[in-house]
Coordinates of N, CA and C in Angstrom, one line a residue:
M1 N -33.7 31.7 1.5 CA -32.8 31.5 2.6 C -32.5 32.6 3.5
N2 N -32.4 32.2 4.7 CA -32.1 33.4 5.9 C -30.9 34.0 5.4
I3 N -30.8 35.4 5.3 CA -29.6 36.0 5.1 C -28.6 35.9 6.0
I4 N -28.7 35.5 7.2 CA -27.7 35.2 8.2 C -26.9 34.0 7.9
T5 N -27.8 32.9 7.2 CA -27.1 31.6 6.8 C -26.2 31.9 5.7
A6 N -26.6 32.7 4.8 CA -25.8 33.0 3.6 C -24.4 33.8 4.0
E7 N -24.7 34.7 5.0 CA -23.5 35.4 5.3 C -22.5 34.7 6.2
R8 N -23.2 33.6 7.1 CA -22.2 32.8 7.8 C -21.4 31.8 6.9
L9 N -22.3 31.3 5.9 CA -21.3 30.3 4.9 C -20.3 31.2 4.3
R10 N -20.4 32.3 3.8 CA -19.5 33.1 3.1 C -18.1 33.4 4.2
A11 N -18.7 33.9 5.5 CA -17.7 34.3 6.5 C -16.8 33.0 6.7
L12 N -17.4 31.8 7.0 CA -16.7 30.7 7.4 C -15.7 30.3 6.3
R13 N -16.0 30.3 5.0 CA -15.2 29.9 3.8 C -14.0 31.0 3.8
E14 N -14.4 32.3 3.8 CA -13.4 33.3 3.7 C -12.3 33.3 4.9
D15 N -12.9 33.1 6.2 CA -12.1 33.1 7.5 C -11.1 31.8 7.3
N16 N -11.5 30.9 6.7 CA -10.5 29.7 6.6 C -9.9 29.6 5.3
D17 N -9.9 30.7 4.4 CA -9.1 30.9 3.2 C -9.4 29.7 2.2
Y18 N -10.7 29.5 1.9 CA -11.0 28.6 0.9 C -11.8 29.3 -0.2
T19 N -11.6 28.8 -1.5 CA -12.4 29.5 -2.5 C -13.8 28.8 -2.6
Q20 N -14.7 29.4 -3.4 CA -15.9 28.8 -3.6 C -15.8 27.5 -4.2
R21 N -14.9 27.4 -5.1 CA -14.6 26.2 -6.0 C -14.2 25.0 -5.0
E22 N -13.3 25.3 -4.0 CA -12.8 24.3 -3.2 C -14.0 23.7 -2.3
I23 N -14.8 24.7 -1.8 CA -15.9 24.2 -1.0 C -17.0 23.4 -1.9
A24 N -17.2 23.8 -2.9 CA -18.2 23.3 -4.0 C -17.5 21.8 -4.2
N25 N -16.3 21.6 -4.5 CA -15.7 20.3 -4.6 C -16.0 19.4 -3.3
L26 N -15.8 20.0 -2.3 CA -16.1 19.2 -1.0 C -17.4 18.7 -1.0
L27 N -18.5 19.6 -1.3 CA -20.0 19.3 -1.3 C -20.3 18.5 -2.6
K28 N -19.3 18.5 -3.6 CA -19.8 17.6 -4.9 C -20.9 18.3 -5.6
C29 N -20.7 19.6 -5.7 CA -21.6 20.5 -6.3 C -20.9 21.4 -7.1
S30 N -21.6 22.2 -8.2 CA -20.8 23.2 -9.0 C -20.6 24.4 -8.1
Q31 N -19.5 25.1 -8.8 CA -19.3 26.4 -8.1 C -20.5 27.4 -8.0
V32 N -21.3 27.4 -9.1 CA -22.4 28.2 -9.3 C -23.5 27.9 -8.2
S33 N -23.6 26.7 -8.0 CA -24.7 26.3 -7.0 C -24.3 26.5 -5.7
Y34 N -23.1 26.7 -5.2 CA -22.5 26.9 -4.2 C -22.6 28.5 -3.9
S35 N -22.2 29.2 -4.9 CA -22.4 30.7 -4.8 C -23.8 31.1 -4.5
H36 N -24.8 30.4 -5.0 CA -26.1 30.6 -4.9 C -26.5 30.5 -3.4
Y37 N -26.0 29.6 -2.7 CA -26.2 29.4 -1.1 C -25.5 30.6 -0.5
E38 N -24.4 31.1 -0.9 CA -23.8 32.3 -0.3 C -24.5 33.5 -0.5
I39 N -25.2 33.7 -1.6 CA -26.0 34.8 -1.6 C -27.5 34.9 -1.4
G40 N -27.7 33.5 -0.9 CA -29.1 33.4 -0.5 C -30.2 33.3 -1.5
R41 N -29.6 32.7 -2.8 CA -30.6 32.6 -3.8 C -31.2 31.3 -3.8
R42 N -30.5 30.2 -3.1 CA -30.9 28.8 -3.0 C -30.9 28.4 -1.6
D43 N -31.7 27.5 -1.1 CA -31.4 26.9 0.2 C -30.5 25.8 0.1
I44 N -29.6 25.8 1.1 CA -28.6 24.7 1.1 C -29.3 23.5 1.7
P45 N -28.9 22.4 0.9 CA -29.5 21.1 1.3 C -28.9 20.5 2.6
L46 N -29.9 19.9 3.3 CA -29.3 19.5 4.8 C -28.1 18.6 4.7
D47 N -27.9 17.8 3.9 CA -26.6 17.0 3.8 C -25.4 17.9 3.6
H48 N -25.6 19.0 2.8 CA -24.5 20.0 2.7 C -24.2 20.8 3.9
L49 N -25.3 21.0 4.6 CA -25.3 21.9 5.9 C -24.5 21.1 6.9
I50 N -24.7 19.8 7.0 CA -24.0 18.8 7.9 C -22.6 18.6 7.5
T51 N -22.2 18.5 6.3 CA -20.9 18.4 5.9 C -20.1 19.7 6.3
L52 N -20.7 20.9 5.9 CA -19.8 22.1 6.3 C -19.7 22.2 7.9
S53 N -20.8 21.9 8.6 CA -20.6 21.9 10.0 C -19.6 21.3 10.6
E54 N -19.3 19.9 10.1 CA -18.3 19.0 10.5 C -17.0 19.6 10.0
F55 N -16.8 19.9 8.7 CA -15.6 20.4 8.0 C -15.1 21.7 8.8
Y56 N -16.0 22.8 9.1 CA -15.6 23.8 9.8 C -15.5 23.7 11.2
G57 N -16.1 22.6 12.0 CA -16.1 22.5 13.4 C -17.1 23.3 14.2
V58 N -18.1 23.7 13.4 CA -19.2 24.6 14.1 C -20.5 23.8 14.2
S59 N -21.5 24.3 14.9 CA -22.7 23.7 15.0 C -23.6 24.1 13.8
V60 N -24.5 23.2 13.4 CA -25.5 23.6 12.4 C -26.2 24.8 12.9
D61 N -26.6 24.9 14.0 CA -27.3 26.0 14.6 C -26.5 27.3 14.3
Y62 N -25.3 27.3 14.4 CA -24.5 28.4 14.3 C -24.7 28.9 12.8
I63 N -24.6 28.0 11.8 CA -24.6 28.3 10.3 C -26.0 29.0 10.1
L64 N -27.1 28.2 10.7 CA -28.4 28.6 10.4 C -28.8 30.1 11.1
G65 N -27.9 30.6 12.2 CA -28.3 31.8 12.8 C -29.2 31.7 14.0
V66 N -29.3 30.3 14.4 CA -30.1 30.2 15.7 C -29.2 30.6 16.8
T67 N -28.1 30.4 16.9 CA -27.1 30.9 18.0 C -25.9 31.3 17.3
D68 N -25.2 32.3 18.3 CA -24.0 32.9 17.9 C -22.9 32.2 18.5
S69 N -23.1 31.0 19.2 CA -22.0 30.0 19.5 C -21.6 29.1 18.6
K70 N -20.4 29.0 18.2 CA -19.9 28.1 17.2 C -19.8 26.8 17.6
Q71 N -19.7 26.5 19.0 CA -19.4 25.2 19.6 C -20.3 24.1 19.0
R72 N -19.8 23.2 18.6 CA -20.6 22.0 18.2 C -21.2 21.2 19.6
Y73 N -22.1 20.4 19.4 CA -22.7 19.7 20.4 C -21.9 18.4 20.6
P74 N -21.7 17.9 21.8 CA -21.0 16.5 22.1 C -21.7 15.6 21.3
E75 N -20.9 14.8 20.7 CA -21.7 13.4 20.1 C -22.4 12.6 21.2
T76 N -23.4 12.0 20.7 CA -24.1 11.1 21.7 C -24.0 9.7 21.1
A77 N -23.9 8.7 21.9 CA -23.8 7.3 21.7 C -25.3 6.8 21.1
A78 N -25.2 6.0 20.1 CA -26.4 5.4 19.6 C -27.1 4.7 20.6
P79 N -28.5 4.6 20.8 CA -29.2 3.9 21.6 C -29.1 2.6 21.6
K80 N -28.8 1.8 22.7 CA -28.6 0.5 22.8 C -30.0 -0.3 22.6
N81 N -29.9 -1.4 21.6 CA -31.3 -2.3 21.5 C -31.5 -3.0 22.7
Q82 N -32.6 -3.1 23.1 CA -32.9 -3.8 24.4 C -33.9 -5.0 24.2

């Protein structure tokens, strides 16, 4: 995993005063599994990434290190069936 992603996961958790166990419970995984995401030992699954993006109110791109902007993208309406 990208070291920036691991660092941002940890920073977001600590900045919001959560423990690894609390975030692991949110993600329905073990604390050990979550700690592996924070130290870059394991890649974070896409569904966990999306959950954390919504939980912290930041973009997935921010967590992944693609951008330094935390702002989420506006939600788009589902396309209408024609």
